[in-house]
PDB file of C-alpha atoms in Angstrom:
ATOM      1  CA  UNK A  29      84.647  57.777 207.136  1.00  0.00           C
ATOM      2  CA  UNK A  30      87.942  57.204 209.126  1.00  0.00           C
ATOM      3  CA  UNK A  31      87.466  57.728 212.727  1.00  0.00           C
ATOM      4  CA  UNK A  32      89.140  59.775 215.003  1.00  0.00           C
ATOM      5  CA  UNK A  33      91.712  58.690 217.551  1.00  0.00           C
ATOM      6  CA  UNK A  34      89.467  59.651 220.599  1.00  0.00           C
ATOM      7  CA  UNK A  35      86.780  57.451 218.470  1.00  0.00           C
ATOM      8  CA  UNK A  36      89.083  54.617 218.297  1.00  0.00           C
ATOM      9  CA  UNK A  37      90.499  54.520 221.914  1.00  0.00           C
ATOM     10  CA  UNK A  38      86.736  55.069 223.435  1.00  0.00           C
ATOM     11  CA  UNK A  39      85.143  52.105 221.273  1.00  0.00           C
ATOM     12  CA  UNK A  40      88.101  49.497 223.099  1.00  0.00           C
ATOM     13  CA  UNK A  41      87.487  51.073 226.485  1.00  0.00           C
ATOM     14  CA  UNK A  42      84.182  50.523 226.180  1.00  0.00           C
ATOM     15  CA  UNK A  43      84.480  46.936 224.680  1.00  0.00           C
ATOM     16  CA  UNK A  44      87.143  45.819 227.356  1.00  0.00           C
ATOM     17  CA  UNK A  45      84.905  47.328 230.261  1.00  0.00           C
ATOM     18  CA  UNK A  46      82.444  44.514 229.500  1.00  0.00           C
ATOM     19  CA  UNK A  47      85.258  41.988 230.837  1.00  0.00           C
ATOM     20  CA  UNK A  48      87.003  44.053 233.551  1.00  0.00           C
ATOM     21  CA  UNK A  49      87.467  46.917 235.572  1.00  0.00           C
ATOM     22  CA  UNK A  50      89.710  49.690 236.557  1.00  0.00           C
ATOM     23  CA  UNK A  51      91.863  47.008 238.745  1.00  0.00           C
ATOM     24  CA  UNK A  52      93.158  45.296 235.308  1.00  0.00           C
ATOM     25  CA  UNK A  53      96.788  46.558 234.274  1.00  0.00           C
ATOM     26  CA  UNK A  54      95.977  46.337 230.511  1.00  0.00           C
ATOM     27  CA  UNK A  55      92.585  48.656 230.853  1.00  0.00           C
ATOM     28  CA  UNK A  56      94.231  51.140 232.504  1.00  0.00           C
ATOM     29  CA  UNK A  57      97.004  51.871 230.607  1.00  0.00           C
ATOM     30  CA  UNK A  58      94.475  51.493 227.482  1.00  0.00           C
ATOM     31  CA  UNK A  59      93.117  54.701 229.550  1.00  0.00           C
ATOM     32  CA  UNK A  60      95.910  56.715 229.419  1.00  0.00           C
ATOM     33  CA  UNK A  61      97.007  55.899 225.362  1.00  0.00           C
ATOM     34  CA  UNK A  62      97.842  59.356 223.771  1.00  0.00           C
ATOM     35  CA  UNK A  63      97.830  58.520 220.167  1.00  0.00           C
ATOM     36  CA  UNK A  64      97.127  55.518 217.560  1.00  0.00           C
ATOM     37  CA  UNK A  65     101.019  54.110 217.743  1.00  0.00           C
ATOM     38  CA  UNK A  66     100.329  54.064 221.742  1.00  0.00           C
ATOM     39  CA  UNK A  67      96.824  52.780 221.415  1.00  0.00           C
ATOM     40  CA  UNK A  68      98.228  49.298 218.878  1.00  0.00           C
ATOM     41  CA  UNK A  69     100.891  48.624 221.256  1.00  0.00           C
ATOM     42  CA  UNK A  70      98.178  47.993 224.020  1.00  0.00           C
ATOM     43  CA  UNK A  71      96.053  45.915 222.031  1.00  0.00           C
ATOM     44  CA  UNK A  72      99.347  44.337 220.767  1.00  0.00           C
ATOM     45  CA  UNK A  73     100.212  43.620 224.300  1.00  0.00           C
ATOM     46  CA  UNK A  74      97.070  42.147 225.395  1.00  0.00           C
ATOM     47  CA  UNK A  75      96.376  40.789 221.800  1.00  0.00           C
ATOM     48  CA  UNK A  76      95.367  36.962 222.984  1.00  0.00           C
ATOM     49  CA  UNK A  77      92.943  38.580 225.740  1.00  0.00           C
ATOM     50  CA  UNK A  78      90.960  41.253 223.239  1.00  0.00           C
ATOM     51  CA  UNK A  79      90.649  38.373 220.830  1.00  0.00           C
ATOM     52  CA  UNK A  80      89.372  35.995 223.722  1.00  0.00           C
ATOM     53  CA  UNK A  81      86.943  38.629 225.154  1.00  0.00           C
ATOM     54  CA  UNK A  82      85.788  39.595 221.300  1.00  0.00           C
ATOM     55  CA  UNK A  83      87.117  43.436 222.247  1.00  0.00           C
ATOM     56  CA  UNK A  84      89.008  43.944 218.744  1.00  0.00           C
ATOM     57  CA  UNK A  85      88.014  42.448 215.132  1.00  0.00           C
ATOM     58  CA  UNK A  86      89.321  42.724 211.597  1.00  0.00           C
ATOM     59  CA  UNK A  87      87.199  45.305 211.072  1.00  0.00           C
ATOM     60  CA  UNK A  88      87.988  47.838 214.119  1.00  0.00           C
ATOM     61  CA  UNK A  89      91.210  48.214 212.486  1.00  0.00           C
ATOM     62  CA  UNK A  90      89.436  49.473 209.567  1.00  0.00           C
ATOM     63  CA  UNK A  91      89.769  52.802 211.420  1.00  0.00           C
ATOM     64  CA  UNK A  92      94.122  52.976 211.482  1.00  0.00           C
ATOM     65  CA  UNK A  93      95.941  54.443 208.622  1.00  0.00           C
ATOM     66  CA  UNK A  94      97.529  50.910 207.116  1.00  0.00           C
ATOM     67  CA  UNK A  95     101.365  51.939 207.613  1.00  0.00           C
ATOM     68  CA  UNK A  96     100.415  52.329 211.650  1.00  0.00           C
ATOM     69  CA  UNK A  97      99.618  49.011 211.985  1.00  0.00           C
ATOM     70  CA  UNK A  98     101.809  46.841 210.051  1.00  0.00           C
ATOM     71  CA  UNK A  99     104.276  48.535 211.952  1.00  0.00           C
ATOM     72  CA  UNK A 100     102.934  47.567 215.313  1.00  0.00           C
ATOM     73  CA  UNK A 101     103.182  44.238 214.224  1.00  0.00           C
ATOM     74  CA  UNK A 102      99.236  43.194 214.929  1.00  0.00           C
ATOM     75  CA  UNK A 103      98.684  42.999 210.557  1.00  0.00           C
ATOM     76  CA  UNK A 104      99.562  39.911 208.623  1.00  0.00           C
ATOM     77  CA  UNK A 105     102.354  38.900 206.422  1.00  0.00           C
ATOM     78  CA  UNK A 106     102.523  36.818 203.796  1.00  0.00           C
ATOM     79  CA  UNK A 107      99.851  36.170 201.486  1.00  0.00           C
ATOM     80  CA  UNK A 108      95.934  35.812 201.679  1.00  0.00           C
ATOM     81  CA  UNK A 109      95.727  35.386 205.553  1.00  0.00           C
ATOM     82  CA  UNK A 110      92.787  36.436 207.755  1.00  0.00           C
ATOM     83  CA  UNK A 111      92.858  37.509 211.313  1.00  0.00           C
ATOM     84  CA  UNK A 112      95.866  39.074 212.859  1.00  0.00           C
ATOM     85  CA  UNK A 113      99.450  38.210 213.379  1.00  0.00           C
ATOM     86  CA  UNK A 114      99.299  35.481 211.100  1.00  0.00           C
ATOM     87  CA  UNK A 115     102.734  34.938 209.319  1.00  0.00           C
ATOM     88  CA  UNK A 116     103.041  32.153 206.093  1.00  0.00           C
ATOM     89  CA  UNK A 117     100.363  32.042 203.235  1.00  0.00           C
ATOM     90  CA  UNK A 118      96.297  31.253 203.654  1.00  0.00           C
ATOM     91  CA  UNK A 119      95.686  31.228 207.109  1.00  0.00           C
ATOM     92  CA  UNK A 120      93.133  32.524 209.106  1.00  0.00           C
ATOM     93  CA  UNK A 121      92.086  33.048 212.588  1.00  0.00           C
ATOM     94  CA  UNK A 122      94.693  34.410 215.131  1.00  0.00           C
ATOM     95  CA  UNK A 123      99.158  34.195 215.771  1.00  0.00           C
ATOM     96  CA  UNK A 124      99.572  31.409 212.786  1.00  0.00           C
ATOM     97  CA  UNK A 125     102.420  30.684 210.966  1.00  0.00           C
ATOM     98  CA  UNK A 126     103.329  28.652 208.299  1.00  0.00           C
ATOM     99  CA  UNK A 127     100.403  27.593 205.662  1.00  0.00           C
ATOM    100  CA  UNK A 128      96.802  26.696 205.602  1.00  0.00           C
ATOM    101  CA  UNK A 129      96.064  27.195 208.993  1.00  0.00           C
ATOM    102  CA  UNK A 130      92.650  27.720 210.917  1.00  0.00           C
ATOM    103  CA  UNK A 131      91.707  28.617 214.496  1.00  0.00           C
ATOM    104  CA  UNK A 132      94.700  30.215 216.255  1.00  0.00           C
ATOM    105  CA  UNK A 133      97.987  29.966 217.398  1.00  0.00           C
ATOM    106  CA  UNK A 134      99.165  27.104 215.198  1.00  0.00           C
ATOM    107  CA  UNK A 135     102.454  26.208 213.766  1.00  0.00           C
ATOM    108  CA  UNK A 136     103.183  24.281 210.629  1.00  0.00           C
ATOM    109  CA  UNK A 137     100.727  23.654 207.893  1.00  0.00           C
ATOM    110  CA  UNK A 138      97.087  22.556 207.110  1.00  0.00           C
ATOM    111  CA  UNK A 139      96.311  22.646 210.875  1.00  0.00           C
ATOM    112  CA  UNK A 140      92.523  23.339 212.180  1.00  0.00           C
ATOM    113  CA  UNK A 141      92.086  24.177 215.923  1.00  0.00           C
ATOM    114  CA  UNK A 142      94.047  25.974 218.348  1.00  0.00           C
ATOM    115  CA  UNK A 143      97.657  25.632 220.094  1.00  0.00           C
ATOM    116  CA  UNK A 144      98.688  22.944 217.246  1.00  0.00           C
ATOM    117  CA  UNK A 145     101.961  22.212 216.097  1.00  0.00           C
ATOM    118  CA  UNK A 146     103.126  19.919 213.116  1.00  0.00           C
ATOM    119  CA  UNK A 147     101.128  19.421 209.959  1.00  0.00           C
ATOM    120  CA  UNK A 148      97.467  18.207 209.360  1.00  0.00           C
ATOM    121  CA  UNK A 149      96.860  18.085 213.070  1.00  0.00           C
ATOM    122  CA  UNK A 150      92.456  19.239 213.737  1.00  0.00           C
ATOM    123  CA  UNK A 151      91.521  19.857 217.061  1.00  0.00           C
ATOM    124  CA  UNK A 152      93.521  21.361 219.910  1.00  0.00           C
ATOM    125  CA  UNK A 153      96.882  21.278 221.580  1.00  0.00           C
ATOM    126  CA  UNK A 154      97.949  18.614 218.863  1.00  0.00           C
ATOM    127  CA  UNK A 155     101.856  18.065 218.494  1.00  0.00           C
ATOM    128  CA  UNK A 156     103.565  16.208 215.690  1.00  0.00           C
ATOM    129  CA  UNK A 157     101.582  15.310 212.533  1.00  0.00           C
ATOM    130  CA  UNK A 158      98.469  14.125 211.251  1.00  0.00           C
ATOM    131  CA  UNK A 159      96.920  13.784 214.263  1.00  0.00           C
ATOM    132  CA  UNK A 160      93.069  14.501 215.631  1.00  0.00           C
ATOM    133  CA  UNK A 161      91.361  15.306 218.748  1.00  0.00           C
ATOM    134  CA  UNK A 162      92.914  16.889 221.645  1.00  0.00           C
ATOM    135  CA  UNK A 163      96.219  17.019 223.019  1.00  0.00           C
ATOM    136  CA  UNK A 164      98.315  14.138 221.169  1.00  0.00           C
ATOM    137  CA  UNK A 165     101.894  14.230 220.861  1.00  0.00           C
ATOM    138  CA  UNK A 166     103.490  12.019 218.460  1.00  0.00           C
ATOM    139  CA  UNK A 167     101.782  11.262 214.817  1.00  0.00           C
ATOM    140  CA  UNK A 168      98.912   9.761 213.763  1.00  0.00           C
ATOM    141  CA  UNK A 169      96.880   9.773 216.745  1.00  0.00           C
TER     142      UNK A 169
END
């Protein structure tokens, strides 16, 4: 059963009242939404901190009509990606382009972590190719 805006907006106030209060910008104007378009562009906005603070998932945007949110720019494109904002072909998690990505925010191809850029880098904050661990610049390290 699809759920109602009012449904929709009062299930992410809820969630993002777990990790703030009224003082935060972003819950606010969450607040004060008056339809679905509105309601995406928040959680567009603030897309790194719902994911962070587990406030949206996949399936919470079970609830939009499909056109509404490829248009926001929160769905996928390209082919057989997970998560949201991904760009490229087979990757998952979170804001990944290129192909065969996991974990979020990567760039490039057949990376695993987060914040990587290059090819076949694992772990985090990688630069360059082929490289593992944490924050390496270069290749191969």
């Amino acid at each position: 059963m699809k759920q109602t805006f009012e449904d929709l907006k009062n299930k992410i106030i809820e969630l993002a009242s777990n990790h703030t209060g009224d003082s935060c910008s972003a819950f606010r104007r969450v607040k004060t939404v008056k339809d679905e378009a509105e309601l995406l562009l928040c959680i567009y906005d603030n897309l790194q901190w719902c994911i962070n603070h587990k406030v949206i998932s996949n399936e919470y945007f079970l609830g939009f009509d499909q056109d509404l949110y490829i248009k926001s720019g929160i769905a996928n494109t390209g082919k057989e990606n997970t998560g949201l904002v991904n760009s490229g072909y087979r990757n998952s998690g979170d804001s990944n382009s290129g192909y065969r990505n996991s974990g979020d925010s990567n760039s490039g191809d057949s990376n695993s972590g987060d914040r990587n850029s290059g090819d076949s880098n694992s772990g985090d904050r990688n630069s360059g190719d082929s490289n593992s661990g944490y924050r390496n610049s270069g290749s191969w390290n």
